[in-house]
């Protein structure tokens, strides 16, 4: 009963918003909330740009590695295999391995 009379009094006085709605609208219009939203937006933008740049850098490094380093490692491995094969042949034939 008492709550109904308060609601009726609030409606008669032209105050259709409740206290919670007024506090919520006051808080959402404050400068602290505005600056917080702006900071969050700026940090999201910065993070997005950082991720995109990091992805591009990873792509450049990965493709450069494939083009430049992989052939080097393949050639190095072949040289190692040839050296080992020559050492095996030399040991089978009884000649001392060249150092």
mmCIF file of N, CA, C and O in Angstrom:
data_model
loop_
_atom_site.group_PDB
_atom_site.id
_atom_site.type_symbol
_atom_site.label_atom_id
_atom_site.label_comp_id
_atom_site.label_asym_id
_atom_site.label_seq_id
_atom_site.Cartn_x
_atom_site.Cartn_y
_atom_site.Cartn_z
ATOM 1 N N UNK A 1 0.806 -1.186 0.000
ATOM 2 C CA UNK A 1 0.000 0.000 0.000
ATOM 3 C C UNK A 1 0.852 1.255 0.000
ATOM 4 O O UNK A 1 0.594 2.160 -0.759
ATOM 5 N N UNK A 2 1.862 1.245 0.864
ATOM 6 C CA UNK A 2 2.714 2.429 0.958
ATOM 7 C C UNK A 2 3.486 2.629 -0.331
ATOM 8 O O UNK A 2 3.710 3.761 -0.767
ATOM 9 N N UNK A 3 3.934 1.518 -0.953
ATOM 10 C CA UNK A 3 4.687 1.656 -2.197
ATOM 11 C C UNK A 3 3.798 2.180 -3.308
ATOM 12 O O UNK A 3 4.251 2.925 -4.165
ATOM 13 N N UNK A 4 2.531 1.786 -3.306
ATOM 14 C CA UNK A 4 1.613 2.286 -4.332
ATOM 15 C C UNK A 4 1.381 3.782 -4.157
ATOM 16 O O UNK A 4 1.277 4.518 -5.136
ATOM 17 N N UNK A 5 1.300 4.243 -2.930
ATOM 18 C CA UNK A 5 1.081 5.662 -2.720
ATOM 19 C C UNK A 5 2.316 6.473 -3.112
ATOM 20 O O UNK A 5 2.199 7.586 -3.591
ATOM 21 N N UNK A 6 3.517 5.886 -2.919
ATOM 22 C CA UNK A 6 4.743 6.573 -3.347
ATOM 23 C C UNK A 6 4.797 6.671 -4.874
ATOM 24 O O UNK A 6 5.186 7.686 -5.429
ATOM 25 N N UNK A 7 4.429 5.572 -5.541
ATOM 26 C CA UNK A 7 4.407 5.595 -7.001
ATOM 27 C C UNK A 7 3.405 6.619 -7.508
ATOM 28 O O UNK A 7 3.673 7.356 -8.447
ATOM 29 N N UNK A 8 2.249 6.650 -6.881
ATOM 30 C CA UNK A 8 1.227 7.608 -7.291
ATOM 31 C C UNK A 8 1.707 9.025 -7.061
ATOM 32 O O UNK A 8 1.495 9.910 -7.893
ATOM 33 N N UNK A 9 2.404 9.268 -5.954
ATOM 34 C CA UNK A 9 2.928 10.602 -5.676
ATOM 35 C C UNK A 9 3.996 10.980 -6.677
ATOM 36 O O UNK A 9 4.092 12.131 -7.111
ATOM 37 N N UNK A 10 4.836 10.021 -7.065
ATOM 38 C CA UNK A 10 5.888 10.286 -8.040
ATOM 39 C C UNK A 10 5.300 10.607 -9.396
ATOM 40 O O UNK A 10 5.784 11.488 -10.102
ATOM 41 N N UNK A 11 4.235 9.893 -9.761
ATOM 42 C CA UNK A 11 3.598 10.142 -11.055
ATOM 43 C C UNK A 11 2.904 11.496 -11.044
ATOM 44 O O UNK A 11 2.968 12.237 -12.020
ATOM 45 N N UNK A 12 2.278 11.842 -9.935
ATOM 46 C CA UNK A 12 1.597 13.139 -9.853
ATOM 47 C C UNK A 12 2.581 14.293 -9.907
ATOM 48 O O UNK A 12 2.284 15.340 -10.463
ATOM 49 N N UNK A 13 3.752 14.099 -9.352
ATOM 50 C CA UNK A 13 4.731 15.188 -9.342
ATOM 51 C C UNK A 13 5.464 15.307 -10.676
ATOM 52 O O UNK A 13 6.296 16.177 -10.842
ATOM 53 N N UNK A 14 5.195 14.427 -11.618
ATOM 54 C CA UNK A 14 5.832 14.488 -12.933
ATOM 55 C C UNK A 14 7.161 13.759 -12.973
ATOM 56 O O UNK A 14 7.874 13.810 -13.956
ATOM 57 N N UNK A 15 7.526 13.073 -11.914
ATOM 58 C CA UNK A 15 8.794 12.338 -11.836
ATOM 59 C C UNK A 15 8.519 10.885 -12.205
ATOM 60 O O UNK A 15 8.254 10.077 -11.343
ATOM 61 N N UNK A 16 8.567 10.571 -13.523
ATOM 62 C CA UNK A 16 8.250 9.227 -13.981
ATOM 63 C C UNK A 16 9.445 8.292 -13.865
ATOM 64 O O UNK A 16 9.282 7.087 -13.880
ATOM 65 N N UNK A 17 10.660 8.847 -13.764
ATOM 66 C CA UNK A 17 11.845 8.014 -13.633
ATOM 67 C C UNK A 17 12.048 7.659 -12.172
ATOM 68 O O UNK A 17 11.798 8.463 -11.280
ATOM 69 N N UNK A 18 12.547 6.470 -11.976
ATOM 70 C CA UNK A 18 12.869 6.078 -10.622
ATOM 71 C C UNK A 18 14.248 6.580 -10.229
ATOM 72 O O UNK A 18 14.988 7.153 -11.030
ATOM 73 N N UNK A 19 14.601 6.370 -8.988
ATOM 74 C CA UNK A 19 15.894 6.811 -8.492
ATOM 75 C C UNK A 19 17.022 6.090 -9.223
ATOM 76 O O UNK A 19 18.020 6.695 -9.613
ATOM 77 N N UNK A 20 16.842 4.805 -9.441
ATOM 78 C CA UNK A 20 17.867 4.026 -10.125
ATOM 79 C C UNK A 20 18.092 4.540 -11.544
ATOM 80 O O UNK A 20 19.229 4.662 -12.003
ATOM 81 N N UNK A 21 17.038 4.878 -12.247
ATOM 82 C CA UNK A 21 17.170 5.397 -13.605
ATOM 83 C C UNK A 21 17.860 6.750 -13.612
ATOM 84 O O UNK A 21 18.702 7.032 -14.479
ATOM 85 N N UNK A 22 17.545 7.597 -12.638
ATOM 86 C CA UNK A 22 18.190 8.905 -12.565
ATOM 87 C C UNK A 22 19.682 8.768 -12.253
ATOM 88 O O UNK A 22 20.511 9.439 -12.853
ATOM 89 N N UNK A 23 20.009 7.890 -11.318
ATOM 90 C CA UNK A 23 21.416 7.677 -10.971
ATOM 91 C C UNK A 23 22.160 7.083 -12.160
ATOM 92 O O UNK A 23 23.271 7.487 -12.482
ATOM 93 N N UNK A 24 21.527 6.145 -12.832
ATOM 94 C CA UNK A 24 22.147 5.510 -13.992
ATOM 95 C C UNK A 24 22.409 6.525 -15.098
ATOM 96 O O UNK A 24 23.479 6.538 -15.706
ATOM 97 N N UNK A 25 21.441 7.378 -15.382
ATOM 98 C CA UNK A 25 21.643 8.376 -16.432
ATOM 99 C C UNK A 25 22.680 9.410 -16.014
ATOM 100 O O UNK A 25 23.469 9.870 -16.842
ATOM 101 N N UNK A 26 22.724 9.758 -14.741
ATOM 102 C CA UNK A 26 23.729 10.708 -14.263
ATOM 103 C C UNK A 26 25.130 10.119 -14.381
ATOM 104 O O UNK A 26 26.062 10.786 -14.816
ATOM 105 N N UNK A 27 25.271 8.854 -14.000
ATOM 106 C CA UNK A 27 26.569 8.195 -14.077
ATOM 107 C C UNK A 27 27.000 8.038 -15.524
ATOM 108 O O UNK A 27 28.159 8.271 -15.871
ATOM 109 N N UNK A 28 26.092 7.656 -16.405
ATOM 110 C CA UNK A 28 26.466 7.436 -17.803
ATOM 111 C C UNK A 28 26.803 8.729 -18.517
ATOM 112 O O UNK A 28 27.491 8.713 -19.531
ATOM 113 N N UNK A 29 26.360 9.869 -17.993
ATOM 114 C CA UNK A 29 26.666 11.156 -18.607
ATOM 115 C C UNK A 29 27.857 11.852 -17.940
ATOM 116 O O UNK A 29 28.219 12.953 -18.329
ATOM 117 N N UNK A 30 28.501 11.197 -16.989
ATOM 118 C CA UNK A 30 29.606 11.833 -16.282
ATOM 119 C C UNK A 30 30.868 11.839 -17.143
ATOM 120 O O UNK A 30 31.026 11.051 -18.068
ATOM 121 N N UNK A 31 31.785 12.725 -16.820
ATOM 122 C CA UNK A 31 33.027 12.835 -17.591
ATOM 123 C C UNK A 31 33.939 11.641 -17.338
ATOM 124 O O UNK A 31 34.707 11.268 -18.227
ATOM 125 N N UNK A 32 33.852 11.051 -16.156
ATOM 126 C CA UNK A 32 34.683 9.884 -15.863
ATOM 127 C C UNK A 32 34.310 8.728 -16.777
ATOM 128 O O UNK A 32 35.171 8.049 -17.340
ATOM 129 N N UNK A 33 33.013 8.513 -16.954
ATOM 130 C CA UNK A 33 32.549 7.441 -17.836
ATOM 131 C C UNK A 33 32.928 7.751 -19.277
ATOM 132 O O UNK A 33 33.377 6.873 -20.018
ATOM 133 N N UNK A 34 32.796 9.005 -19.675
ATOM 134 C CA UNK A 34 33.162 9.398 -21.039
ATOM 135 C C UNK A 34 34.635 9.119 -21.304
ATOM 136 O O UNK A 34 34.997 8.537 -22.331
ATOM 137 N N UNK A 35 35.491 9.551 -20.384
ATOM 138 C CA UNK A 35 36.929 9.327 -20.567
ATOM 139 C C UNK A 35 37.276 7.842 -20.488
ATOM 140 O O UNK A 35 38.185 7.381 -21.178
ATOM 141 N N UNK A 36 36.567 7.096 -19.663
ATOM 142 C CA UNK A 36 36.794 5.649 -19.590
ATOM 143 C C UNK A 36 36.434 4.961 -20.895
ATOM 144 O O UNK A 36 37.175 4.098 -21.389
ATOM 145 N N UNK A 37 35.297 5.349 -21.464
ATOM 146 C CA UNK A 37 34.894 4.771 -22.748
ATOM 147 C C UNK A 37 35.870 5.154 -23.850
ATOM 148 O O UNK A 37 36.210 4.343 -24.714
ATOM 149 N N UNK A 38 36.327 6.404 -23.816
ATOM 150 C CA UNK A 38 37.281 6.851 -24.833
ATOM 151 C C UNK A 38 38.599 6.101 -24.695
ATOM 152 O O UNK A 38 39.192 5.681 -25.700
ATOM 153 N N UNK A 39 39.060 5.896 -23.461
ATOM 154 C CA UNK A 39 40.301 5.153 -23.246
ATOM 155 C C UNK A 39 40.155 3.708 -23.698
ATOM 156 O O UNK A 39 41.067 3.140 -24.312
ATOM 157 N N UNK A 40 39.010 3.094 -23.417
ATOM 158 C CA UNK A 40 38.775 1.715 -23.849
ATOM 159 C C UNK A 40 38.738 1.629 -25.371
ATOM 160 O O UNK A 40 39.290 0.701 -25.970
ATOM 161 N N UNK A 41 38.106 2.599 -25.998
ATOM 162 C CA UNK A 41 38.044 2.612 -27.463
ATOM 163 C C UNK A 41 39.434 2.784 -28.059
ATOM 164 O O UNK A 41 39.793 2.087 -29.019
ATOM 165 N N UNK A 42 40.222 3.701 -27.501
ATOM 166 C CA UNK A 42 41.580 3.917 -28.002
ATOM 167 C C UNK A 42 42.455 2.687 -27.804
ATOM 168 O O UNK A 42 43.239 2.320 -28.681
ATOM 169 N N UNK A 43 42.324 2.037 -26.655
ATOM 170 C CA UNK A 43 43.150 0.847 -26.417
ATOM 171 C C UNK A 43 42.717 -0.303 -27.327
ATOM 172 O O UNK A 43 43.558 -1.068 -27.790
ATOM 173 N N UNK A 44 41.432 -0.420 -27.610
ATOM 174 C CA UNK A 44 40.973 -1.455 -28.539
ATOM 175 C C UNK A 44 41.511 -1.182 -29.944
ATOM 176 O O UNK A 44 41.944 -2.109 -30.639
ATOM 177 N N UNK A 45 41.494 0.065 -30.364
ATOM 178 C CA UNK A 45 42.022 0.432 -31.667
ATOM 179 C C UNK A 45 43.518 0.134 -31.745
ATOM 180 O O UNK A 45 44.002 -0.442 -32.727
ATOM 181 N N UNK A 46 44.255 0.523 -30.701
ATOM 182 C CA UNK A 46 45.698 0.275 -30.658
ATOM 183 C C UNK A 46 45.989 -1.220 -30.687
ATOM 184 O O UNK A 46 46.880 -1.671 -31.398
ATOM 185 N N UNK A 47 45.227 -1.998 -29.921
ATOM 186 C CA UNK A 47 45.437 -3.453 -29.885
ATOM 187 C C UNK A 47 45.163 -4.070 -31.248
ATOM 188 O O UNK A 47 45.912 -4.939 -31.707
ATOM 189 N N UNK A 48 44.115 -3.610 -31.899
ATOM 190 C CA UNK A 48 43.787 -4.132 -33.235
ATOM 191 C C UNK A 48 44.913 -3.828 -34.220
ATOM 192 O O UNK A 48 45.337 -4.695 -34.977
ATOM 193 N N UNK A 49 45.418 -2.597 -34.208
ATOM 194 C CA UNK A 49 46.505 -2.227 -35.099
ATOM 195 C C UNK A 49 47.774 -3.014 -34.782
ATOM 196 O O UNK A 49 48.506 -3.424 -35.679
ATOM 197 N N UNK A 50 48.033 -3.237 -33.485
ATOM 198 C CA UNK A 50 49.210 -4.002 -33.080
ATOM 199 C C UNK A 50 49.125 -5.443 -33.569
ATOM 200 O O UNK A 50 50.102 -5.995 -34.071
ATOM 201 N N UNK A 51 47.951 -6.040 -33.443
ATOM 202 C CA UNK A 51 47.773 -7.424 -33.892
ATOM 203 C C UNK A 51 47.946 -7.517 -35.403
ATOM 204 O O UNK A 51 48.597 -8.442 -35.905
ATOM 205 N N UNK A 52 47.380 -6.562 -36.127
ATOM 206 C CA UNK A 52 47.539 -6.580 -37.585
ATOM 207 C C UNK A 52 49.006 -6.396 -37.980
ATOM 208 O O UNK A 52 49.508 -7.082 -38.875
ATOM 209 N N UNK A 53 49.698 -5.477 -37.326
ATOM 210 C CA UNK A 53 51.111 -5.254 -37.642
ATOM 211 C C UNK A 53 51.955 -6.462 -37.280
ATOM 212 O O UNK A 53 52.872 -6.830 -38.014
ATOM 213 N N UNK A 54 51.645 -7.087 -36.149
ATOM 214 C CA UNK A 54 52.379 -8.274 -35.733
ATOM 215 C C UNK A 54 52.158 -9.409 -36.725
ATOM 216 O O UNK A 54 53.086 -10.144 -37.054
ATOM 217 N N UNK A 55 50.939 -9.534 -37.199
ATOM 218 C CA UNK A 55 50.644 -10.566 -38.194
ATOM 219 C C UNK A 55 51.411 -10.343 -39.484
ATOM 220 O O UNK A 55 51.946 -11.278 -40.080
ATOM 221 N N UNK A 56 51.474 -9.088 -39.913
ATOM 222 C CA UNK A 56 52.234 -8.779 -41.130
ATOM 223 C C UNK A 56 53.714 -9.072 -40.925
ATOM 224 O O UNK A 56 54.371 -9.635 -41.807
ATOM 225 N N UNK A 57 54.242 -8.686 -39.777
ATOM 226 C CA UNK A 57 55.659 -8.928 -39.499
ATOM 227 C C UNK A 57 55.947 -10.426 -39.451
ATOM 228 O O UNK A 57 56.970 -10.889 -39.958
ATOM 229 N N UNK A 58 55.042 -11.192 -38.846
ATOM 230 C CA UNK A 58 55.226 -12.646 -38.785
ATOM 231 C C UNK A 58 55.205 -13.245 -40.192
ATOM 232 O O UNK A 58 55.974 -14.163 -40.494
ATOM 233 N N UNK A 59 54.321 -12.737 -41.048
ATOM 234 C CA UNK A 59 54.268 -13.215 -42.429
ATOM 235 C C UNK A 59 55.578 -12.917 -43.160
ATOM 236 O O UNK A 59 56.132 -13.780 -43.841
ATOM 237 N N UNK A 60 56.082 -11.701 -43.020
ATOM 238 C CA UNK A 60 57.342 -11.338 -43.684
ATOM 239 C C UNK A 60 58.493 -12.195 -43.175
ATOM 240 O O UNK A 60 59.309 -12.682 -43.969
ATOM 241 N N UNK A 61 58.582 -12.360 -41.869
ATOM 242 C CA UNK A 61 59.665 -13.173 -41.316
ATOM 243 C C UNK A 61 59.549 -14.635 -41.736
ATOM 244 O O UNK A 61 60.554 -15.270 -42.063
ATOM 245 N N UNK A 62 58.348 -15.163 -41.728
ATOM 246 C CA UNK A 62 58.154 -16.566 -42.108
ATOM 247 C C UNK A 62 58.507 -16.835 -43.554
ATOM 248 O O UNK A 62 59.216 -17.800 -43.863
ATOM 249 N N UNK A 63 58.037 -15.984 -44.443
ATOM 250 C CA UNK A 63 58.343 -16.205 -45.855
ATOM 251 C C UNK A 63 59.820 -15.956 -46.144
ATOM 252 O O UNK A 63 60.423 -16.667 -46.955
ATOM 253 N N UNK A 64 60.419 -14.969 -45.492
ATOM 254 C CA UNK A 64 61.859 -14.735 -45.675
ATOM 255 C C UNK A 64 62.664 -15.933 -45.193
ATOM 256 O O UNK A 64 63.651 -16.326 -45.827
ATOM 257 N N UNK A 65 62.265 -16.505 -44.072
ATOM 258 C CA UNK A 65 62.946 -17.696 -43.559
ATOM 259 C C UNK A 65 62.848 -18.843 -44.558
ATOM 260 O O UNK A 65 63.828 -19.528 -44.822
ATOM 261 N N UNK A 66 61.656 -19.053 -45.120
ATOM 262 C CA UNK A 66 61.489 -20.141 -46.084
ATOM 263 C C UNK A 66 62.327 -19.920 -47.336
ATOM 264 O O UNK A 66 62.903 -20.864 -47.882
ATOM 265 N N UNK A 67 62.402 -18.695 -47.785
ATOM 266 C CA UNK A 67 63.120 -18.413 -49.027
ATOM 267 C C UNK A 67 64.636 -18.423 -48.821
ATOM 268 O O UNK A 67 65.382 -18.909 -49.674
ATOM 269 N N UNK A 68 65.102 -17.902 -47.688
ATOM 270 C CA UNK A 68 66.541 -17.742 -47.495
ATOM 271 C C UNK A 68 67.186 -18.834 -46.657
ATOM 272 O O UNK A 68 68.254 -19.338 -47.004
ATOM 273 N N UNK A 69 66.586 -19.204 -45.548
ATOM 274 C CA UNK A 69 67.249 -20.093 -44.594
ATOM 275 C C UNK A 69 67.069 -21.568 -44.925
ATOM 276 O O UNK A 69 67.998 -22.363 -44.740
ATOM 277 N N UNK A 70 65.912 -21.966 -45.403
ATOM 278 C CA UNK A 70 65.669 -23.388 -45.659
ATOM 279 C C UNK A 70 66.620 -23.933 -46.723
ATOM 280 O O UNK A 70 67.207 -25.002 -46.523
ATOM 281 N N UNK A 71 66.831 -23.254 -47.846
ATOM 282 C CA UNK A 71 67.813 -23.785 -48.802
ATOM 283 C C UNK A 71 69.223 -23.896 -48.212
ATOM 284 O O UNK A 71 69.954 -24.837 -48.523
ATOM 285 N N UNK A 72 69.598 -22.946 -47.362
ATOM 286 C CA UNK A 72 70.903 -23.018 -46.703
ATOM 287 C C UNK A 72 71.006 -24.276 -45.847
ATOM 288 O O UNK A 72 72.020 -24.992 -45.896
ATOM 289 N N UNK A 73 69.978 -24.553 -45.050
ATOM 290 C CA UNK A 73 70.007 -25.738 -44.187
ATOM 291 C C UNK A 73 70.015 -27.030 -44.994
ATOM 292 O O UNK A 73 70.672 -28.003 -44.623
ATOM 293 N N UNK A 74 69.312 -27.046 -46.106
ATOM 294 C CA UNK A 74 69.312 -28.235 -46.956
ATOM 295 C C UNK A 74 70.707 -28.467 -47.533
ATOM 296 O O UNK A 74 71.227 -29.591 -47.523
ATOM 297 N N UNK A 75 71.351 -27.407 -48.016
ATOM 298 C CA UNK A 75 72.711 -27.525 -48.559
ATOM 299 C C UNK A 75 73.691 -27.953 -47.480
ATOM 300 O O UNK A 75 74.557 -28.806 -47.713
ATOM 301 N N UNK A 76 73.568 -27.385 -46.301
ATOM 302 C CA UNK A 76 74.449 -27.738 -45.185
ATOM 303 C C UNK A 76 74.289 -29.214 -44.818
ATOM 304 O O UNK A 76 75.275 -29.908 -44.575
ATOM 305 N N UNK A 77 73.057 -29.699 -44.799
ATOM 306 C CA UNK A 77 72.803 -31.101 -44.479
ATOM 307 C C UNK A 77 73.404 -32.020 -45.542
ATOM 308 O O UNK A 77 73.983 -33.065 -45.223
ATOM 309 N N UNK A 78 73.293 -31.640 -46.797
ATOM 310 C CA UNK A 78 73.896 -32.448 -47.874
ATOM 311 C C UNK A 78 75.415 -32.518 -47.718
ATOM 312 O O UNK A 78 76.017 -33.569 -47.914
ATOM 313 N N UNK A 79 76.031 -31.396 -47.395
ATOM 314 C CA UNK A 79 77.475 -31.377 -47.197
ATOM 315 C C UNK A 79 77.877 -32.285 -46.039
ATOM 316 O O UNK A 79 78.879 -33.000 -46.118
ATOM 317 N N UNK A 80 77.091 -32.261 -44.968
ATOM 318 C CA UNK A 80 77.375 -33.127 -43.826
ATOM 319 C C UNK A 80 77.267 -34.600 -44.224
ATOM 320 O O UNK A 80 78.086 -35.424 -43.815
ATOM 321 N N UNK A 81 76.260 -34.941 -44.998
ATOM 322 C CA UNK A 81 76.085 -36.324 -45.440
ATOM 323 C C UNK A 81 77.251 -36.754 -46.335
ATOM 324 O O UNK A 81 77.741 -37.885 -46.222
ATOM 325 N N UNK A 82 77.688 -35.886 -47.224
ATOM 326 C CA UNK A 82 78.819 -36.224 -48.098
ATOM 327 C C UNK A 82 80.078 -36.427 -47.270
ATOM 328 O O UNK A 82 80.848 -37.369 -47.495
ATOM 329 N N UNK A 83 80.285 -35.573 -46.285
ATOM 330 C CA UNK A 83 81.465 -35.704 -45.424
ATOM 331 C C UNK A 83 81.422 -37.016 -44.651
ATOM 332 O O UNK A 83 82.442 -37.723 -44.550
ATOM 333 N N UNK A 84 80.276 -37.363 -44.119
ATOM 334 C CA UNK A 84 80.147 -38.629 -43.380
ATOM 335 C C UNK A 84 80.374 -39.822 -44.308
ATOM 336 O O UNK A 84 81.011 -40.811 -43.923
ATOM 337 N N UNK A 85 79.839 -39.762 -45.527
ATOM 338 C CA UNK A 85 80.019 -40.853 -46.475
ATOM 339 C C UNK A 85 81.501 -41.000 -46.853
ATOM 340 O O UNK A 85 82.005 -42.118 -46.950
ATOM 341 N N UNK A 86 82.205 -39.917 -47.045
ATOM 342 C CA UNK A 86 83.630 -39.985 -47.350
ATOM 343 C C UNK A 86 84.421 -40.577 -46.186
ATOM 344 O O UNK A 86 85.358 -41.358 -46.394
ATOM 345 N N UNK A 87 84.036 -40.231 -44.962
ATOM 346 C CA UNK A 87 84.708 -40.788 -43.788
ATOM 347 C C UNK A 87 84.449 -42.294 -43.673
ATOM 348 O O UNK A 87 85.342 -43.065 -43.339
ATOM 349 N N UNK A 88 83.226 -42.728 -43.987
ATOM 350 C CA UNK A 88 82.911 -44.166 -43.953
ATOM 351 C C UNK A 88 83.707 -44.901 -45.024
ATOM 352 O O UNK A 88 84.263 -45.977 -44.773
ATOM 353 N N UNK A 89 83.775 -44.355 -46.222
ATOM 354 C CA UNK A 89 84.541 -44.984 -47.300
ATOM 355 C C UNK A 89 86.023 -45.059 -46.941
ATOM 356 O O UNK A 89 86.688 -46.075 -47.209
ATOM 357 N N UNK A 90 86.518 -44.018 -46.353
ATOM 358 C CA UNK A 90 87.936 -44.006 -45.974
ATOM 359 C C UNK A 90 88.208 -45.035 -44.892
ATOM 360 O O UNK A 90 89.237 -45.719 -44.915
ATOM 361 N N UNK A 91 87.310 -45.197 -43.950
ATOM 362 C CA UNK A 91 87.533 -46.185 -42.888
ATOM 363 C C UNK A 91 87.406 -47.606 -43.435
ATOM 364 O O UNK A 91 88.099 -48.515 -42.981
ATOM 365 N N UNK A 92 86.526 -47.816 -44.423
ATOM 366 C CA UNK A 92 86.383 -49.141 -45.020
ATOM 367 C C UNK A 92 87.618 -49.497 -45.854
ATOM 368 O O UNK A 92 88.035 -50.650 -45.904
ATOM 369 N N UNK A 93 88.184 -48.513 -46.523
ATOM 370 C CA UNK A 93 89.348 -48.777 -47.347
ATOM 371 C C UNK A 93 90.640 -48.805 -46.557
ATOM 372 O O UNK A 93 91.682 -49.182 -47.079
ATOM 373 N N UNK A 94 90.606 -48.394 -45.307
ATOM 374 C CA UNK A 94 91.761 -48.455 -44.439
ATOM 375 C C UNK A 94 92.650 -47.236 -44.497
ATOM 376 O O UNK A 94 93.708 -47.229 -43.902
ATOM 377 N N UNK A 95 92.221 -46.196 -45.188
ATOM 378 C CA UNK A 95 93.018 -44.976 -45.201
ATOM 379 C C UNK A 95 92.584 -44.088 -44.047
ATOM 380 O O UNK A 95 91.411 -44.077 -43.654
ATOM 381 N N UNK A 96 93.512 -43.368 -43.463
ATOM 382 C CA UNK A 96 93.128 -42.500 -42.348
ATOM 383 C C UNK A 96 92.235 -41.357 -42.839
ATOM 384 O O UNK A 96 92.453 -40.824 -43.939
ATOM 385 N N UNK A 97 91.230 -40.985 -42.050
ATOM 386 C CA UNK A 97 90.335 -39.907 -42.472
ATOM 387 C C UNK A 97 91.062 -38.561 -42.490
ATOM 388 O O UNK A 97 91.907 -38.295 -41.656
ATOM 389 N N UNK A 98 90.753 -37.757 -43.455
ATOM 390 C CA UNK A 98 91.355 -36.432 -43.567
ATOM 391 C C UNK A 98 90.661 -35.502 -42.573
ATOM 392 O O UNK A 98 89.454 -35.532 -42.419
ATOM 393 N N UNK A 99 91.500 -34.697 -41.922
ATOM 394 C CA UNK A 99 90.922 -33.797 -40.915
ATOM 395 C C UNK A 99 90.872 -32.397 -41.395
ATOM 396 O O UNK A 99 91.460 -31.843 -42.145
#
